[in-house]
Amino acid sequence: MGVTILAGRLITRLKEKAEVQAVKDVGISNRDIYTVRLAGLLHDVGHCFLSHASEIALGPIVKPVMKEVEISAKPHEFFSYLIVSNPYFLEYWEKNIAGLFPDSESVPSLDDISKIIVGIPPSDDKRYLQDIIYGPYDVDKLEYLYRDARTAGLEITYDIERYFYKIHIFADDSGCRLAMEQGGVSAVEQMIFSKMMLFSFVYHHQKVLASDILVHDIVMELLHEKNDRIDIEHPTDFLKYTDYDLFSSCNVGTTDRYNKIRDKIKNRDLPKRCLVLNKESVVNLTTDYSVKKNWRRLLEDLRGLPSTRYELRKKIVAEMRSIDGCENFSIDDIYFSFPKAPSFDEAVHGPVMTFSGKIAPMGDFFDLEGWKTTYDLKKLKGYFFVTDKYIDIASRVISRFLEAEYSLVFNENAKIQAKVFDGSKAN
């Protein structure tokens, strides 16, 4: 609902501006307003259980399907597109919704709405409709940044009124688009800084990542194991199930492994970090090209396809089982996560109307690349997680494994950041 409200506020403001400034070729109709508001309302209906947590696992499964239809979007956006463009939804729309609008000319097109959701403009002269929901200045960012920060207890601020006041429509060879006036750049900068804070303190927090990887294993288990309660034959089958379906005490008898992982999440029995990796913990990363190359290879494997990550976990399991007292160490005792840095590509290329009336990219007005480089160096971290009782041993074994497998040596910070000191886990 938040996106719907903000989208309605922004397009109403743009309509008033266009009329006052007599902007050529821009005529915002009631249909346009309804289209944007409904796109805001429906853009997240494709979220599966546990929202973005399940999307981490669904990404590699859904991307080949999106490639076939030449759509580049997030999995939940693609699912939203499939729902809104589905003939059954159209039938429901025409029977129950279309008649609620004041007149036939005000009725939005579901085709336009579905396109906007995945970042496809309904037409060149209406490209700004897509920009409101999906683009460098979309209201989705404004809504989720504030909501997530407030929910997490993180104080962030940005001037939304100035943001709306300084944004307007301009026309170029690609159509009518949204642009930020140069005087509103500071509002965008505030928003980007808030996004970096959220990634650092919330989205990339080690407890959040530990939860995400357990959800990933649940998704993989559902894909590979058949049962009479949850049956996954196609990626869209995930839409049939809710958080309750996964965690209900009635949902037993899938597999013992599924029940074990599910209970870990329910009881917040998360694996604990035993090794923390970042660029500053890699010995000779900046002075030896072969080290840099091996570091990239490690990142590719840590972020690779589910099969690649599973094989890496199996190798570590084999190493651990060779240690006395670790004979029962299993695939469910070892996890890892190394997220990617937040993307600012859209913001870098967002159009800005300069004081002289020319269009320039947002990246010309503050050092976004510098921010990203600093985040990558100082804030971005990867984690190896294990079951509590294996923390000390796993810290040493995984360090040796990474040196043998990837020719990478990590300094003491890798263990210190995991609060492992001299072979003992700090309280």
XYZ file of C-alpha atoms in Angstrom:
427
model
C 0.000 0.000 0.000
C 2.882 2.362 0.728
C 4.107 2.232 -2.864
C 0.554 2.789 -4.122
C 0.158 5.916 -1.996
C 3.566 7.352 -2.918
C 3.055 6.569 -6.613
C -0.284 8.368 -6.506
C 1.237 11.380 -4.773
C 4.123 11.616 -7.230
C 2.097 11.321 -10.437
C -0.440 13.836 -9.124
C 2.416 16.241 -8.399
C 3.855 15.630 -11.877
C 0.457 16.260 -13.466
C 0.169 19.609 -11.675
C 3.708 20.597 -12.704
C 3.197 19.608 -16.331
C 0.019 21.659 -16.512
C 1.557 24.740 -14.858
C 4.746 24.560 -16.944
C 2.847 23.609 -20.121
C 5.262 20.729 -20.811
C 4.894 19.682 -24.433
C 3.690 16.140 -25.232
C 2.878 15.390 -21.574
C -0.778 14.862 -20.853
C -1.328 12.841 -17.692
C -4.815 11.358 -17.710
C -6.890 9.724 -14.987
C -6.076 6.426 -16.673
C -2.339 7.113 -16.213
C -2.886 7.840 -12.524
C -4.868 4.628 -12.017
C -2.261 2.681 -14.015
C 0.612 3.830 -11.822
C -1.292 3.310 -8.585
C -2.292 -0.231 -9.575
C 1.240 -1.044 -10.733
C 2.392 0.043 -7.273
C -0.260 -2.117 -5.637
C 0.513 -5.221 -7.726
C 4.273 -5.000 -8.244
C 5.043 -7.278 -5.271
C 2.221 -9.837 -5.576
C 4.780 -12.276 -6.995
C 6.679 -12.580 -3.729
C 6.907 -16.171 -2.544
C 7.067 -17.336 1.060
C 9.556 -15.464 3.256
C 9.768 -12.737 0.629
C 13.323 -11.853 -0.420
C 14.864 -14.702 1.590
C 13.380 -17.331 -0.741
C 14.257 -15.183 -3.754
C 17.963 -15.833 -3.149
C 17.364 -19.499 -3.937
C 14.783 -18.890 -6.660
C 17.000 -16.566 -8.700
C 19.098 -19.227 -10.485
C 15.942 -21.275 -11.174
C 13.864 -18.442 -12.625
C 16.517 -16.577 -14.639
C 16.595 -19.098 -17.544
C 12.819 -18.705 -17.895
C 13.114 -14.905 -17.920
C 15.861 -15.122 -20.514
C 13.567 -17.064 -22.846
C 10.985 -14.260 -22.809
C 13.655 -11.525 -22.813
C 12.680 -9.994 -19.486
C 15.303 -8.706 -17.071
C 13.871 -8.310 -13.579
C 13.950 -9.784 -10.103
C 12.217 -13.158 -9.687
C 9.302 -11.749 -7.675
C 8.786 -8.997 -10.259
C 8.692 -11.597 -13.014
C 6.155 -13.637 -11.043
C 4.085 -10.465 -10.562
C 4.248 -9.934 -14.321
C 3.048 -13.502 -14.949
C 0.152 -13.088 -12.525
C -1.059 -9.748 -13.893
C -0.723 -10.836 -17.541
C -2.416 -14.191 -16.936
C -5.734 -14.787 -18.795
C -7.404 -15.876 -15.548
C -6.441 -12.590 -13.896
C -7.769 -10.710 -16.937
C -11.067 -12.567 -16.640
C -11.287 -11.671 -12.932
C -10.348 -8.065 -13.740
C -13.041 -7.617 -16.374
C -15.699 -9.275 -14.222
C -14.980 -7.626 -10.865
C -12.667 -4.615 -11.217
C -13.049 -2.823 -14.559
C -16.580 -1.692 -13.758
C -15.452 0.154 -10.621
C -13.778 2.966 -12.570
C -15.752 6.157 -13.289
C -15.757 5.670 -17.068
C -14.336 3.369 -19.750
C -11.545 5.803 -20.653
C -10.190 5.627 -17.091
C -9.822 1.819 -17.038
C -6.101 0.894 -16.995
C -4.632 -1.726 -19.296
C -3.341 -4.841 -17.541
C -0.778 -5.122 -20.328
C 0.590 -1.678 -19.390
C 0.603 -2.548 -15.687
C 2.425 -5.857 -16.200
C 5.056 -4.167 -18.370
C 5.670 -1.401 -15.838
C 6.234 -3.994 -13.094
C 9.229 -5.480 -14.977
C 10.611 -2.152 -16.180
C 9.135 -2.021 -19.677
C 7.527 1.326 -20.575
C 3.976 1.088 -21.953
C 5.103 3.486 -24.716
C 7.913 5.981 -25.319
C 5.723 8.971 -24.512
C 4.660 7.285 -21.242
C 8.078 6.099 -20.114
C 7.777 8.207 -16.963
C 4.987 5.870 -15.786
C 7.517 3.049 -15.671
C 10.092 5.336 -14.000
C 7.715 5.956 -11.092
C 7.575 2.227 -10.250
C 10.799 0.871 -11.771
C 13.711 3.205 -12.377
C 16.400 5.390 -10.800
C 13.806 7.561 -9.050
C 11.093 4.999 -8.335
C 8.936 5.314 -5.230
C 9.511 1.672 -4.252
C 12.935 2.664 -2.900
C 11.436 5.524 -0.918
C 8.921 3.178 0.683
C 11.001 0.114 1.536
C 14.017 2.043 2.817
C 11.928 3.905 5.377
C 9.792 0.869 6.288
C 12.700 -1.534 6.725
C 14.757 0.986 8.704
C 11.862 1.747 11.030
C 11.131 -1.955 11.545
C 14.798 -2.635 12.341
C 15.048 0.344 14.711
C 17.518 2.158 12.476
C 17.175 5.930 12.251
C 17.528 7.155 8.672
C 16.265 10.368 7.137
C 15.731 11.735 3.672
C 13.662 14.669 2.473
C 10.793 13.047 0.579
C 8.957 16.338 0.078
C 12.001 17.918 -1.556
C 12.432 14.737 -3.585
C 8.912 15.095 -4.988
C 9.218 18.861 -5.410
C 12.406 18.658 -7.489
C 11.495 15.770 -9.790
C 9.786 16.429 -13.115
C 9.209 15.085 -16.628
C 11.460 15.867 -19.566
C 11.393 14.706 -23.183
C 14.348 13.375 -25.176
C 14.889 10.983 -28.090
C 13.922 7.988 -25.929
C 10.606 9.492 -24.827
C 9.245 11.300 -21.776
C 11.213 10.413 -18.646
C 11.686 11.479 -15.051
C 14.588 13.760 -14.203
C 15.776 15.288 -10.952
C 16.506 18.998 -10.856
C 20.059 19.760 -9.785
C 18.680 21.351 -6.624
C 17.230 17.973 -5.617
C 20.463 15.995 -5.887
C 20.984 16.237 -2.111
C 17.671 14.398 -1.533
C 18.854 11.552 -3.795
C 22.202 11.507 -1.993
C 20.407 11.143 1.348
C 18.427 8.206 -0.011
C 21.515 6.437 -1.362
C 23.346 6.922 1.927
C 20.324 5.472 3.749
C 20.397 2.478 1.403
C 24.067 1.867 2.226
C 23.310 2.013 5.949
C 20.487 -0.507 5.588
C 22.671 -2.942 3.684
C 25.486 -2.581 6.189
C 23.422 -2.838 9.377
C 20.459 -4.976 8.302
C 20.487 -6.793 4.945
C 24.132 -7.876 5.243
C 24.082 -8.486 8.999
C 25.533 -11.895 9.762
C 22.365 -13.109 11.552
C 20.219 -12.158 8.566
C 22.589 -13.960 6.198
C 22.615 -17.035 8.450
C 18.807 -17.128 8.314
C 18.790 -16.647 4.546
C 21.032 -19.624 3.904
C 18.784 -21.893 5.963
C 15.834 -20.731 3.860
C 17.911 -21.502 0.763
C 18.352 -25.089 1.949
C 14.609 -25.394 2.596
C 13.891 -24.307 -0.976
C 16.409 -26.799 -2.346
C 14.896 -29.568 -0.233
C 11.407 -28.780 -1.545
C 12.697 -28.906 -5.106
C 14.409 -32.247 -4.726
C 12.068 -34.124 -2.382
C 8.438 -34.901 -3.236
C 5.722 -35.029 -0.565
C 1.938 -34.975 -0.351
C 1.677 -31.522 1.217
C 4.078 -29.386 -0.800
C 4.663 -30.305 -4.425
C 7.033 -28.238 -6.558
C 7.139 -29.061 -10.267
C 7.715 -25.555 -11.665
C 9.151 -22.320 -10.174
C 5.673 -20.734 -10.126
C 4.480 -23.547 -7.847
C 6.217 -21.703 -5.012
C 3.444 -19.093 -5.266
C 0.954 -21.631 -3.910
C 2.560 -21.723 -0.481
C 2.831 -19.266 2.397
C 5.069 -18.905 5.434
C 2.421 -20.801 7.394
C 2.560 -23.746 4.996
C 6.283 -24.058 5.629
C 6.332 -23.598 9.388
C 3.013 -25.033 10.518
C 3.411 -27.822 13.054
C 0.985 -29.782 10.856
C 3.499 -29.775 8.023
C 5.481 -32.873 8.933
C 6.473 -35.886 6.948
C 8.281 -34.057 4.171
C 11.803 -35.250 4.967
C 13.721 -35.440 8.222
C 16.185 -32.913 6.830
C 13.400 -30.493 5.914
C 11.915 -30.726 9.413
C 15.323 -30.188 10.982
C 16.061 -27.047 8.951
C 12.536 -25.722 9.464
C 12.823 -26.106 13.236
C 16.188 -24.348 13.241
C 14.585 -21.296 11.654
C 11.499 -21.415 13.884
C 13.605 -21.683 17.046
C 16.241 -19.232 15.773
C 18.830 -21.959 16.195
C 21.128 -20.392 13.634
C 24.637 -21.537 12.681
C 27.390 -19.349 14.131
C 30.182 -17.584 12.266
C 33.600 -19.179 12.515
C 35.434 -17.181 9.843
C 34.797 -13.694 8.431
C 36.268 -12.776 5.056
C 36.708 -9.414 3.388
C 39.324 -7.766 1.203
C 41.292 -6.459 4.173
C 41.689 -9.961 5.609
C 43.339 -11.413 2.473
C 47.131 -11.417 2.681
C 48.824 -9.724 -0.327
C 45.537 -9.042 -2.133
C 46.646 -5.607 -3.344
C 50.236 -6.532 -4.202
C 49.973 -9.940 -5.885
C 47.852 -10.389 -9.021
C 47.622 -14.170 -8.557
C 46.118 -13.616 -5.106
C 43.566 -11.205 -6.575
C 42.711 -13.769 -9.256
C 42.261 -16.532 -6.663
C 40.124 -14.240 -4.514
C 37.808 -13.670 -7.468
C 37.630 -17.422 -8.051
C 36.642 -17.976 -4.426
C 33.929 -15.312 -4.658
C 32.552 -16.919 -7.821
C 32.256 -20.258 -6.015
C 30.753 -18.752 -2.846
C 28.159 -16.928 -4.967
C 27.786 -19.652 -7.579
C 24.928 -21.905 -8.559
C 23.397 -24.098 -5.834
C 25.251 -27.127 -7.207
C 28.609 -25.310 -7.001
C 28.003 -24.185 -3.435
C 26.838 -27.644 -2.423
C 30.015 -29.243 -3.782
C 32.118 -26.744 -1.852
C 30.264 -27.603 1.340
C 30.861 -31.321 0.686
C 34.606 -30.715 0.374
C 34.671 -28.921 3.716
C 32.637 -31.737 5.280
C 35.264 -34.226 4.090
C 38.044 -32.111 5.629
C 36.197 -31.823 8.932
C 35.445 -35.542 9.146
C 39.153 -36.297 8.985
C 39.530 -34.616 12.387
C 39.101 -36.643 15.578
C 35.751 -35.904 17.188
C 34.199 -34.578 13.971
C 33.194 -37.861 12.373
C 29.498 -36.877 12.497
C 30.008 -33.472 10.885
C 27.447 -33.154 8.069
C 26.380 -30.883 5.231
C 23.925 -29.255 7.648
C 26.758 -28.205 9.949
C 28.472 -25.935 7.409
C 27.156 -22.887 5.565
C 28.619 -19.822 3.945
C 27.406 -16.544 2.508
C 29.170 -13.755 0.662
C 26.620 -11.208 -0.612
C 27.258 -8.759 -3.410
C 27.678 -5.052 -2.766
C 24.501 -2.985 -3.181
C 24.018 -1.752 -6.716
C 23.960 1.957 -7.476
C 24.044 1.596 -11.265
C 20.578 3.065 -11.751
C 21.372 6.052 -9.564
C 24.664 6.718 -11.361
C 22.867 7.065 -14.690
C 19.746 8.780 -13.392
C 19.114 11.946 -15.448
C 19.649 15.308 -13.735
C 18.428 18.615 -15.128
C 21.285 21.066 -14.514
C 20.805 24.720 -13.663
C 21.656 25.509 -17.290
C 18.850 23.246 -18.535
C 21.065 20.420 -19.799
C 20.760 16.732 -18.877
C 23.668 15.080 -17.041
C 24.008 11.728 -15.206
C 23.656 11.682 -11.427
C 27.184 10.288 -11.151
C 28.538 13.704 -12.186
C 27.319 15.309 -8.964
C 28.752 13.066 -6.255
C 31.187 10.175 -6.119
C 28.925 7.137 -6.165
C 31.714 4.893 -7.401
C 33.862 6.037 -4.496
C 31.092 5.139 -2.072
C 30.755 1.716 -3.658
C 34.522 1.119 -3.518
C 34.608 2.056 0.165
C 31.666 -0.227 0.935
C 33.314 -3.085 -0.955
C 36.540 -2.621 1.022
C 35.308 -1.757 4.492
C 31.741 -3.003 4.854
C 31.235 -6.006 2.574
C 31.946 -9.284 4.356
C 31.501 -12.977 3.765
C 30.923 -15.569 6.455
C 31.502 -19.233 7.079
C 28.971 -20.568 9.572
C 28.985 -23.828 11.511
C 27.083 -25.520 14.317
C 28.145 -24.170 17.729
C 30.232 -27.086 18.906
C 32.471 -27.033 15.814
C 33.363 -23.307 15.788
C 36.968 -23.534 17.018
C 37.981 -26.536 14.924
C 36.122 -25.336 11.826
C 37.843 -21.958 11.974
C 41.233 -23.641 11.630
C 40.148 -26.349 9.167
C 38.400 -23.936 6.792
C 41.399 -21.579 6.856
C 43.670 -24.462 5.849
C 41.171 -25.617 3.216
C 40.997 -22.167 1.588
C 44.777 -21.991 1.497
C 45.036 -25.431 -0.124
C 42.085 -25.044 -2.524
C 42.468 -21.377 -3.515
C 46.035 -20.482 -2.479
C 44.642 -17.769 -0.213
C 45.999 -16.888 3.203
C 43.905 -14.851 5.620
C 45.281 -12.703 8.420
C 44.142 -12.810 12.034
C 41.235 -10.444 11.339
C 39.322 -13.303 9.708
C 39.094 -15.035 13.094
C 38.971 -11.914 15.257
C 35.895 -10.614 13.423
C 34.272 -13.993 14.070
C 35.259 -13.550 17.736
C 37.476 -16.607 17.671
C 40.635 -15.940 19.673
C 43.516 -18.405 19.911
C 41.328 -21.388 19.188
C 38.541 -20.399 21.566
C 35.226 -18.742 20.853
C 34.643 -15.571 22.852
C 31.500 -15.351 24.945
